[in-house]
């Protein structure tokens, strides 16, 4: 496990604090993990300061944004109605789908590959719920601008509403698939750790991250339609690059290091920590997740803002 | 008095690629083969004018002269390539009726959705719901999915929603021909009522008779340039003669 106190060493060294010259601190023990954590903290701090600078501008836009919150909620409700009205099993599908996938994969991986994972069904369903949330929301977010082309051509609406709406809708779907998780918990009689409600933390990180990514994708796909196909392949690769149905320690060490740059890995691990192992990830994990989420959001907002004025000429 | 809309030196330039390049693959191949050409097209060039509160401004011009582009710029749907547009006051764009209707939802749900698209709250729409439905004469069909509506019914509902609110600026683009002749009379009466209430109206129409009767001022656009700006009768006459010539 990562030792969180390395953080203090790096900060102390960076600001040349007198404590550096105190021999009681051992700098040779600073790991890359410590450096990344400090880097993450610096990035988060930078984003927060940058945000404070643009705050007056945001405040001026606020009345306009509040005006459209009704649109946002109405569109989310519309999506839910359209999705569930026409199917006989309705909401049940959102629960049955992950359950059936879990049963199939449990059979496959407990008989053929025999990974030694305790409570494989739970391990899988928690991981795949997070994965489906991120890829599902970004995929529908990606297409949201193109699908609303007719509206964008005729009325003025702040355009980021479309990807945001899809991410929020995926959040509703996530809530339904958590029922599936609850069923698995009940059947396997998993211990109910007091940390389970903390699942909202990784879900929050993943939501911010997905919104940022959706902003980038939805703007890019307006100019280059084949990005949609490309992303389909990428999400497939993403599934194998995230330990959803295999144990992470199975990978060679170099792969384990490289995959630290996969944001989904951290969200999935975080969810499993609070859901299965009853522990709360430390400062480092939170810093990584936050940095991934904030950086993606900032890139998304900047990219989308630049691109949105020309949407109408390309859709 | 403050102008309600101020258009200053607006130019709208479109890049028109000869063949539409909309995939990465295509873009990559053409960049390598150096075949990436863009043609520039000016939909509007250096257009400036002011609109005062209460004006009923007509815009005339042949097809492709930039009328719809100008309206879209004023509505905020597009941003000008050059120049600025200042606007004060709420705006209701009647550019295309029923934009944003969701086919799978009922008329009732679509009223609220469409109201939200125009930026109105649920409560605001709930207060006006009955009036919207009765003006559109759709009482029997309010719980039918929109996809089963005829195009006339859809247009009536769209018109009813867009005009139920009292916007400060109303943009009307060739939509006074909605529905049958009875509904047409009713919708013209509604527009006139809004004008009487002090709403500023921007009207695009190919019917010069309509422009002459409704407008107090007319702009004439020709190939994206503002040719004339003045009294309705005068501009309409000049437009007719100038376009034939």
Coordinates of C-alpha atoms in Angstrom, one line a residue:
Chain A
X1 CA 0.0 0.0 0.0
X2 CA 1.0 3.5 -0.7
X3 CA 2.3 5.5 2.2
X4 CA 0.7 8.9 2.3
X5 CA 3.4 10.6 4.4
X6 CA 5.8 10.7 1.4
X7 CA 3.6 13.6 0.3
X8 CA 4.9 15.8 3.0
X9 CA 8.5 15.0 2.1
X10 CA 8.0 16.1 -1.5
X11 CA 6.2 19.3 -0.6
X12 CA 8.9 20.1 2.0
X13 CA 11.6 19.5 -0.6
X14 CA 9.8 21.6 -3.2
X15 CA 9.4 24.7 -1.0
X16 CA 12.9 24.1 0.5
X17 CA 11.4 24.1 3.9
X18 CA 14.0 24.1 6.7
X19 CA 12.7 20.7 7.7
X20 CA 14.5 19.4 4.6
X21 CA 17.8 19.8 6.3
X22 CA 16.5 18.0 9.3
X23 CA 18.1 14.5 8.9
X24 CA 15.1 12.8 10.4
X25 CA 13.3 12.9 7.1
X26 CA 14.4 10.2 4.6
X27 CA 14.1 11.5 1.1
X28 CA 15.4 8.4 -0.5
X29 CA 12.0 6.8 0.2
X30 CA 10.1 9.1 -2.1
X31 CA 8.3 7.0 -4.7
X32 CA 6.8 8.0 -8.1
X33 CA 3.5 7.7 -6.3
X34 CA 4.4 10.5 -4.0
X35 CA 5.5 12.7 -6.9
X36 CA 2.3 12.0 -8.8
X37 CA 0.2 12.8 -5.8
X38 CA 2.0 16.2 -5.4
X39 CA 1.6 16.9 -9.1
X40 CA -2.1 16.1 -8.8
X41 CA -2.5 18.4 -5.8
X42 CA -0.7 21.2 -7.7
X43 CA -3.0 20.7 -10.8
X44 CA -6.1 20.7 -8.6
X45 CA -4.9 23.8 -6.9
X46 CA -4.1 25.5 -10.2
X47 CA -7.6 24.7 -11.5
X48 CA -9.2 26.1 -8.4
X49 CA -7.2 29.3 -8.6
X50 CA -8.0 29.7 -12.4
X51 CA -11.6 29.1 -11.6
X52 CA -11.6 31.9 -9.0
X53 CA -10.2 34.3 -11.7
X54 CA -13.1 33.6 -14.1
X55 CA -15.7 33.6 -11.3
X56 CA -17.1 37.1 -12.1
X57 CA -17.6 36.0 -15.7
X58 CA -19.4 32.8 -14.5
X59 CA -21.6 34.8 -12.2
X60 CA -22.7 37.0 -15.0
X61 CA -23.7 34.0 -17.0
X62 CA -25.5 32.4 -14.1
X63 CA -29.1 33.9 -14.6
X64 CA -29.0 32.5 -18.2
X65 CA -27.9 29.1 -17.0
X66 CA -30.5 28.9 -14.3
X67 CA -33.1 29.6 -16.9
X68 CA -32.2 26.4 -18.7
X69 CA -32.2 24.1 -15.6
X70 CA -35.8 23.3 -16.5
X71 CA -34.8 22.3 -19.9
X72 CA -32.1 20.0 -18.4
X73 CA -34.5 18.3 -16.0
X74 CA -37.3 18.0 -18.6
X75 CA -34.9 16.4 -21.1
X76 CA -33.6 13.9 -18.6
X77 CA -37.2 13.0 -17.7
X78 CA -38.0 12.7 -21.4
X79 CA -35.1 10.3 -21.9
X80 CA -36.3 8.1 -19.0
X81 CA -39.8 8.1 -20.3
X82 CA -38.8 7.3 -23.9
X83 CA -36.5 4.5 -22.7
X84 CA -38.9 2.7 -20.4
X85 CA -42.2 3.4 -22.0
X86 CA -41.9 1.1 -24.9
X87 CA -40.4 -2.0 -23.4
X88 CA -42.5 -4.6 -21.6
X89 CA -40.0 -5.3 -18.9
X90 CA -39.3 -1.6 -18.5
X91 CA -36.9 -0.7 -15.7
X92 CA -36.4 -4.3 -15.1
X93 CA -34.1 -4.4 -18.1
X94 CA -31.6 -2.1 -16.4
X95 CA -31.4 -4.6 -13.6
X96 CA -31.6 -7.9 -15.5
X97 CA -28.9 -6.9 -18.1
X98 CA -26.0 -6.6 -15.7
X99 CA -27.2 -9.6 -13.7
X100 CA -27.2 -11.8 -16.7
X101 CA -23.8 -10.6 -17.9
X102 CA -22.5 -11.3 -14.5
X103 CA -23.8 -14.8 -14.4
X104 CA -22.3 -15.6 -17.8
X105 CA -18.9 -14.1 -16.9
X106 CA -18.9 -15.8 -13.5
X107 CA -19.4 -19.2 -15.2
X108 CA -16.8 -18.5 -17.9
X109 CA -14.1 -17.2 -15.5
X110 CA -14.7 -19.6 -12.7
X111 CA -14.5 -22.7 -14.9
X112 CA -12.1 -21.7 -17.8
X113 CA -9.7 -19.1 -16.5
X114 CA -9.9 -19.8 -12.8
X115 CA -8.8 -16.4 -11.6
X116 CA -8.4 -16.5 -7.9
X117 CA -10.7 -13.7 -6.9
X118 CA -12.7 -13.8 -3.8
X119 CA -16.4 -13.2 -4.4
X120 CA -15.9 -12.9 -8.2
X121 CA -19.6 -12.0 -8.9
X122 CA -19.3 -9.0 -6.7
X123 CA -15.8 -8.1 -7.9
X124 CA -17.1 -8.2 -11.5
X125 CA -20.5 -6.4 -11.0
X126 CA -19.0 -3.5 -9.1
X127 CA -16.3 -3.0 -11.7
X128 CA -18.6 -3.4 -14.7
X129 CA -21.2 -1.0 -13.2
X130 CA -18.5 1.7 -13.0
X131 CA -17.2 0.8 -16.5
X132 CA -20.7 0.9 -18.0
X133 CA -21.4 4.2 -16.4
X134 CA -18.4 5.9 -17.8
X135 CA -18.5 4.4 -21.3
X136 CA -22.3 4.6 -21.5
X137 CA -22.4 8.2 -20.6
X138 CA -19.5 9.2 -22.8
X139 CA -20.9 7.3 -25.8
X140 CA -24.3 8.8 -25.6
X141 CA -22.8 12.2 -24.6
X142 CA -20.6 12.0 -27.7
X143 CA -23.7 11.7 -30.0
X144 CA -25.8 14.2 -28.1
X145 CA -24.8 17.3 -30.1
X146 CA -25.3 15.6 -33.5
X147 CA -28.6 14.0 -32.4
X148 CA -30.0 17.4 -31.5
X149 CA -28.9 19.0 -34.7
X150 CA -32.4 20.0 -35.6
X151 CA -32.8 21.9 -32.3
X152 CA -29.4 23.6 -32.5
X153 CA -30.2 24.9 -36.0
X154 CA -33.4 26.6 -34.9
X155 CA -33.2 27.8 -31.3
X156 CA -30.5 29.2 -29.1
X157 CA -29.7 26.8 -26.3
X158 CA -26.4 26.6 -24.4
X159 CA -25.0 23.6 -26.2
X160 CA -23.2 21.9 -23.3
X161 CA -26.6 21.1 -22.0
X162 CA -26.8 18.1 -24.4
X163 CA -23.7 16.2 -23.1
X164 CA -24.6 17.2 -19.6
X165 CA -28.1 15.8 -20.0
X166 CA -26.8 12.5 -21.2
X167 CA -24.3 12.2 -18.3
X168 CA -27.1 12.9 -15.8
X169 CA -29.4 10.4 -17.6
X170 CA -26.6 7.7 -17.3
X171 CA -26.5 8.6 -13.6
X172 CA -30.1 7.6 -13.3
X173 CA -29.4 4.3 -15.1
X174 CA -26.5 3.8 -12.7
X175 CA -29.0 4.0 -9.8
X176 CA -31.1 1.3 -11.4
X177 CA -28.1 -1.0 -12.0
X178 CA -27.2 -0.5 -8.3
X179 CA -30.4 -2.5 -7.6
X180 CA -28.7 -5.4 -9.5
X181 CA -25.7 -5.0 -7.2
X182 CA -27.9 -5.0 -4.2
X183 CA -29.5 -8.3 -5.4
X184 CA -26.1 -9.9 -5.7
X185 CA -25.2 -8.7 -2.3
X186 CA -28.3 -10.2 -0.9
X187 CA -27.9 -13.6 -2.6
X188 CA -24.2 -13.9 -1.6
X189 CA -24.9 -12.5 1.8
X190 CA -22.0 -10.1 1.5
X191 CA -21.0 -8.1 4.6
X192 CA -22.6 -4.7 4.6
X193 CA -19.7 -2.4 5.3
X194 CA -20.5 1.0 6.8
X195 CA -18.4 2.4 4.0
X196 CA -20.8 1.4 1.2
X197 CA -22.6 4.8 1.1
X198 CA -19.2 6.3 0.3
X199 CA -19.7 4.9 -3.2
X200 CA -21.0 8.4 -4.1
X201 CA -17.4 9.7 -4.0
X202 CA -16.0 7.6 -6.9
X203 CA -19.3 8.0 -8.7
X204 CA -18.9 11.8 -8.4
X205 CA -15.4 11.7 -9.7
X206 CA -16.5 9.5 -12.6
X207 CA -19.4 11.8 -13.4
X208 CA -17.2 14.9 -13.6
X209 CA -14.7 12.9 -15.7
X210 CA -17.4 11.6 -18.0
X211 CA -18.8 15.1 -18.5
X212 CA -15.4 16.4 -19.5
X213 CA -14.8 13.6 -21.9
X214 CA -18.3 13.9 -23.4
X215 CA -17.6 17.6 -24.1
X216 CA -14.5 16.7 -26.0
X217 CA -16.0 13.8 -27.9
X218 CA -19.3 15.5 -28.7
X219 CA -17.5 18.5 -30.2
X220 CA -14.9 16.5 -32.0
X221 CA -17.5 14.2 -33.6
X222 CA -19.3 17.1 -35.2
X223 CA -16.2 17.7 -37.3
X224 CA -15.1 14.2 -37.8
X225 CA -17.9 11.7 -37.8
X226 CA -15.7 8.6 -37.8
X227 CA -14.5 9.4 -34.3
X228 CA -17.7 7.7 -33.2
X229 CA -16.5 4.4 -34.7
X230 CA -13.0 4.9 -33.3
X231 CA -14.4 5.5 -29.8
X232 CA -16.4 2.3 -30.0
X233 CA -13.2 0.3 -30.5
X234 CA -11.4 2.4 -27.8
X235 CA -14.1 1.6 -25.2
X236 CA -13.6 -2.1 -26.0
X237 CA -9.8 -1.7 -25.4
X238 CA -10.6 0.3 -22.3
X239 CA -12.5 -2.7 -20.9
X240 CA -9.5 -4.9 -21.2
X241 CA -7.2 -2.3 -19.8
X242 CA -9.2 -2.0 -16.7
X243 CA -9.3 -4.9 -14.2
X244 CA -13.0 -5.6 -14.5
X245 CA -12.9 -9.4 -14.7
X246 CA -9.3 -10.2 -13.9
X247 CA -7.2 -9.4 -10.9
X248 CA -4.9 -6.4 -11.3
X249 CA -1.9 -8.2 -9.8
X250 CA -2.0 -10.7 -12.6
X251 CA -0.5 -8.1 -14.9
X252 CA 3.3 -7.6 -15.3
X253 CA 4.7 -4.9 -13.2
X254 CA 5.4 -2.5 -16.0
X255 CA 1.8 -2.8 -17.2
X256 CA 0.6 -2.1 -13.7
X257 CA 2.7 1.1 -13.6
X258 CA 1.5 2.3 -17.0
X259 CA -2.1 1.6 -16.2
X260 CA -1.9 4.0 -13.3
X261 CA -2.7 6.6 -16.0
X262 CA -6.0 4.9 -16.7
X263 CA -8.6 7.0 -14.8
X264 CA -11.1 4.3 -14.9
X265 CA -8.8 2.0 -13.0
X266 CA -8.8 4.4 -10.1
X267 CA -12.6 4.8 -10.1
X268 CA -13.1 1.1 -10.2
X269 CA -10.6 0.4 -7.4
X270 CA -12.2 3.2 -5.3
X271 CA -15.6 1.7 -5.7
X272 CA -14.4 -1.8 -4.8
X273 CA -12.6 -0.5 -1.8
X274 CA -15.7 1.0 -0.3
X275 CA -18.1 -1.6 -1.5
X276 CA -16.2 -4.9 -0.9
X277 CA -13.4 -4.3 1.4
X278 CA -14.8 -1.8 3.8
X279 CA -11.9 0.5 3.6
X280 CA -11.6 4.1 2.4
X281 CA -8.8 5.0 0.0
X282 CA -6.3 7.4 1.3
X283 CA -5.3 10.9 0.3
X284 CA -3.3 9.7 -2.8
X285 CA -6.2 7.9 -4.4
X286 CA -8.4 10.8 -3.9
X287 CA -5.9 13.2 -5.3
X288 CA -5.4 11.1 -8.4
X289 CA -9.2 10.7 -9.0
X290 CA -9.8 14.5 -8.4
X291 CA -6.9 15.4 -10.8
X292 CA -8.2 13.1 -13.5
X293 CA -11.7 14.5 -13.2
X294 CA -10.8 18.2 -13.0
X295 CA -8.2 18.1 -15.8
X296 CA -10.6 16.3 -18.1
X297 CA -13.4 18.8 -17.2
X298 CA -11.2 21.8 -17.9
X299 CA -9.9 20.4 -21.2
X300 CA -13.5 19.6 -22.1
X301 CA -14.9 23.0 -21.3
X302 CA -12.1 24.8 -23.2
X303 CA -12.3 22.6 -26.2
X304 CA -16.1 22.7 -26.4
X305 CA -16.2 26.5 -26.0
X306 CA -13.8 27.0 -28.9
X307 CA -15.6 24.5 -31.1
X308 CA -19.3 25.3 -30.4
X309 CA -19.6 28.4 -32.5
X310 CA -19.0 26.4 -35.6
X311 CA -21.3 23.5 -34.8
X312 CA -24.1 25.0 -36.8
X313 CA -22.0 25.1 -39.9
X314 CA -21.1 21.4 -39.7
X315 CA -24.1 19.6 -38.4
Chain B
X1 CA -34.1 55.8 -26.5
X2 CA -32.0 52.7 -26.5
X3 CA -32.2 50.5 -29.6
X4 CA -33.5 47.0 -28.8
X5 CA -31.3 45.4 -31.4
X6 CA -28.1 46.9 -32.7
X7 CA -26.4 45.2 -35.6
X8 CA -23.0 46.8 -36.3
X9 CA -20.8 45.9 -39.3
X10 CA -21.7 42.3 -39.3
X11 CA -20.1 39.9 -41.7
X12 CA -20.9 36.2 -41.9
X13 CA -18.4 34.1 -43.7
X14 CA -18.9 30.4 -44.4
X15 CA -16.2 28.0 -45.4
X16 CA -17.6 25.8 -48.0
X17 CA -15.4 22.9 -48.8
X18 CA -16.1 21.6 -52.3
X19 CA -16.5 18.1 -51.1
X20 CA -17.7 17.7 -47.6
X21 CA -14.8 16.4 -45.5
X22 CA -16.3 15.1 -42.3
X23 CA -14.2 12.2 -41.3
X24 CA -10.7 11.9 -39.9
X25 CA -9.8 9.4 -42.6
X26 CA -11.0 11.8 -45.4
X27 CA -9.2 14.7 -43.7
X28 CA -6.0 12.8 -43.4
X29 CA -6.0 11.5 -47.0
X30 CA -6.7 14.9 -48.4
X31 CA -4.1 16.6 -46.3
X32 CA -1.5 14.1 -47.5
X33 CA -2.7 14.6 -51.1
X34 CA -3.0 18.3 -50.6
X35 CA -6.5 18.4 -51.8
X36 CA -8.0 20.3 -48.9
X37 CA -9.7 23.3 -50.5
X38 CA -12.1 25.7 -48.9
X39 CA -14.2 28.2 -50.8
X40 CA -15.3 31.2 -48.9
X41 CA -18.8 32.4 -49.1
X42 CA -20.1 35.6 -47.6
X43 CA -23.7 35.3 -46.5
X44 CA -23.7 38.8 -45.1
X45 CA -21.2 41.6 -45.7
X46 CA -20.9 44.7 -43.5
X47 CA -24.5 45.0 -42.5
X48 CA -25.4 47.6 -39.9
X49 CA -28.7 48.8 -38.6
X50 CA -30.6 49.5 -35.4
X51 CA -34.1 48.4 -34.4
X52 CA -36.1 50.5 -32.0
X53 CA -38.6 49.1 -29.4
X54 CA -42.0 48.7 -31.1
X55 CA -40.6 48.6 -34.6
X56 CA -42.2 46.2 -37.0
X57 CA -39.3 45.6 -39.3
X58 CA -39.7 43.7 -42.6
X59 CA -36.8 42.1 -44.4
X60 CA -37.0 41.5 -48.1
X61 CA -34.6 40.0 -50.6
X62 CA -34.4 37.2 -53.1
X63 CA -33.6 33.6 -52.2
X64 CA -30.1 33.3 -50.8
X65 CA -29.7 37.0 -50.0
X66 CA -29.0 36.3 -46.4
X67 CA -32.4 37.0 -44.7
X68 CA -32.5 33.8 -42.7
X69 CA -28.8 34.0 -41.8
X70 CA -29.5 37.5 -40.4
X71 CA -32.4 36.3 -38.3
X72 CA -30.4 33.4 -37.0
X73 CA -27.6 35.8 -36.0
X74 CA -30.1 38.0 -34.2
X75 CA -31.6 35.0 -32.4
X76 CA -28.2 34.0 -31.2
X77 CA -28.2 30.6 -33.0
X78 CA -25.1 31.6 -34.9
X79 CA -22.3 34.0 -34.1
X80 CA -21.1 36.5 -36.7
X81 CA -17.6 36.1 -38.2
X82 CA -17.0 39.8 -37.8
X83 CA -18.9 42.7 -36.1
X84 CA -21.2 42.6 -33.1
X85 CA -24.9 42.2 -32.4
X86 CA -26.3 43.8 -29.2
X87 CA -29.7 42.7 -28.0
X88 CA -31.7 43.6 -25.0
X89 CA -34.9 41.9 -24.1
X90 CA -36.4 38.4 -24.4
X91 CA -36.7 36.8 -27.8
X92 CA -39.0 34.2 -29.3
X93 CA -37.8 32.8 -32.5
X94 CA -40.5 31.5 -34.8
X95 CA -37.9 30.3 -37.3
X96 CA -39.3 26.9 -37.5
X97 CA -42.3 25.7 -35.6
X98 CA -42.1 22.7 -33.4
X99 CA -38.3 22.5 -33.3
X100 CA -37.5 20.2 -30.6
X101 CA -40.7 18.2 -30.5
X102 CA -40.0 14.7 -29.3
X103 CA -42.0 12.2 -31.5
X104 CA -42.5 9.6 -28.8
X105 CA -44.0 12.0 -26.2
X106 CA -47.5 13.3 -26.0
X107 CA -48.6 16.8 -26.9
X108 CA -48.9 17.6 -23.2
X109 CA -45.3 16.5 -22.5
X110 CA -44.1 18.3 -25.6
X111 CA -45.6 21.6 -24.5
X112 CA -43.5 21.5 -21.4
X113 CA -40.4 20.3 -23.2
X114 CA -40.8 23.0 -25.9
X115 CA -41.4 25.6 -23.2
X116 CA -38.2 24.5 -21.5
X117 CA -36.4 24.8 -24.8
X118 CA -37.5 28.4 -25.0
X119 CA -36.3 28.9 -21.4
X120 CA -39.6 28.9 -19.5
X121 CA -40.2 27.1 -16.2
X122 CA -42.6 24.2 -15.7
X123 CA -44.9 26.4 -13.6
X124 CA -45.0 29.1 -16.1
X125 CA -46.1 26.7 -18.8
X126 CA -48.6 25.0 -16.5
X127 CA -50.4 28.3 -16.0
X128 CA -50.7 28.7 -19.8
X129 CA -51.2 25.1 -20.8
X130 CA -55.0 25.3 -21.3
X131 CA -54.7 28.4 -23.4
X132 CA -52.0 26.8 -25.6
X133 CA -54.1 23.7 -26.2
X134 CA -57.3 25.6 -26.9
X135 CA -55.7 28.0 -29.3
X136 CA -54.2 25.1 -31.2
X137 CA -57.6 23.4 -31.1
X138 CA -56.1 20.1 -29.9
X139 CA -58.2 19.4 -26.8
X140 CA -59.1 15.9 -28.1
X141 CA -55.5 15.0 -28.9
X142 CA -53.5 16.3 -26.0
X143 CA -52.5 12.8 -24.7
X144 CA -51.6 11.4 -28.2
X145 CA -48.0 11.0 -29.1
X146 CA -46.8 13.7 -31.5
X147 CA -45.7 11.1 -34.1
X148 CA -49.3 10.5 -34.8
X149 CA -50.1 14.1 -35.5
X150 CA -50.5 15.6 -38.9
X151 CA -48.0 18.2 -40.0
X152 CA -50.7 20.9 -39.7
X153 CA -51.5 19.9 -36.1
X154 CA -47.8 20.0 -35.2
X155 CA -47.4 23.4 -36.7
X156 CA -50.5 24.7 -34.9
X157 CA -49.2 23.5 -31.6
X158 CA -45.7 25.0 -32.3
X159 CA -47.2 28.4 -33.2
X160 CA -49.4 28.3 -30.1
X161 CA -46.5 27.7 -27.8
X162 CA -44.2 30.2 -29.4
X163 CA -46.7 33.1 -29.2
X164 CA -48.4 32.4 -25.9
X165 CA -45.6 34.1 -24.1
X166 CA -45.2 37.8 -24.6
X167 CA -41.7 38.2 -25.9
X168 CA -40.1 41.6 -26.3
X169 CA -38.7 40.6 -29.7
X170 CA -40.6 38.2 -32.0
X171 CA -38.9 36.8 -35.1
X172 CA -41.2 35.6 -37.8
X173 CA -39.7 33.7 -40.7
X174 CA -42.4 32.8 -43.3
X175 CA -44.7 31.1 -40.9
X176 CA -47.8 33.1 -41.3
X177 CA -49.1 30.3 -43.6
X178 CA -49.6 27.8 -40.8
X179 CA -52.6 25.5 -41.0
X180 CA -55.9 26.0 -42.9
X181 CA -57.3 29.4 -43.7
X182 CA -59.2 29.7 -40.5
X183 CA -56.1 29.1 -38.4
X184 CA -54.2 31.4 -40.7
X185 CA -56.6 34.2 -39.9
X186 CA -56.3 33.4 -36.2
X187 CA -52.5 33.4 -36.2
X188 CA -52.4 36.7 -38.1
X189 CA -54.7 38.2 -35.5
X190 CA -52.4 36.8 -32.8
X191 CA -49.3 38.4 -34.4
X192 CA -51.1 41.8 -34.7
X193 CA -52.2 41.6 -31.1
X194 CA -48.6 41.1 -30.1
X195 CA -47.5 44.0 -32.2
X196 CA -50.2 46.2 -30.6
X197 CA -48.8 45.2 -27.2
X198 CA -45.4 46.8 -28.0
X199 CA -43.5 43.8 -29.1
X200 CA -40.7 44.4 -31.6
X201 CA -41.2 42.2 -34.6
X202 CA -38.8 41.1 -37.3
X203 CA -40.6 39.7 -40.2
X204 CA -39.4 37.8 -43.3
X205 CA -41.9 37.2 -46.0
X206 CA -42.0 36.8 -49.7
X207 CA -45.5 38.3 -49.7
X208 CA -44.9 42.0 -50.3
X209 CA -48.5 42.7 -49.6
X210 CA -48.1 41.3 -46.1
X211 CA -44.9 43.3 -45.5
X212 CA -46.5 46.5 -46.7
X213 CA -49.5 46.1 -44.5
X214 CA -47.7 45.0 -41.3
X215 CA -44.4 46.8 -41.3
X216 CA -43.4 50.4 -40.6
X217 CA -39.9 49.9 -41.8
X218 CA -38.2 47.5 -44.3
X219 CA -34.7 46.4 -45.0
X220 CA -33.7 45.2 -48.5
X221 CA -30.9 42.6 -48.6
X222 CA -29.1 41.7 -51.9
X223 CA -26.4 39.1 -52.0
X224 CA -25.6 39.7 -48.3
X225 CA -25.4 43.5 -48.6
X226 CA -27.9 46.0 -47.2
X227 CA -29.1 47.9 -50.2
X228 CA -31.9 50.0 -48.7
X229 CA -33.4 50.7 -45.2
X230 CA -36.5 52.9 -44.9
X231 CA -40.2 53.3 -45.3
X232 CA -42.1 50.1 -46.1
X233 CA -43.8 51.2 -49.3
X234 CA -40.7 52.9 -50.7
X235 CA -38.4 50.0 -50.1
X236 CA -40.9 47.4 -51.4
X237 CA -41.3 49.3 -54.6
X238 CA -37.6 49.7 -55.1
X239 CA -37.1 46.1 -54.4
X240 CA -39.6 45.0 -56.9
X241 CA -38.2 47.2 -59.6
X242 CA -34.6 46.5 -58.7
X243 CA -34.9 42.8 -58.7
X244 CA -36.6 42.6 -62.0
X245 CA -34.1 44.9 -63.7

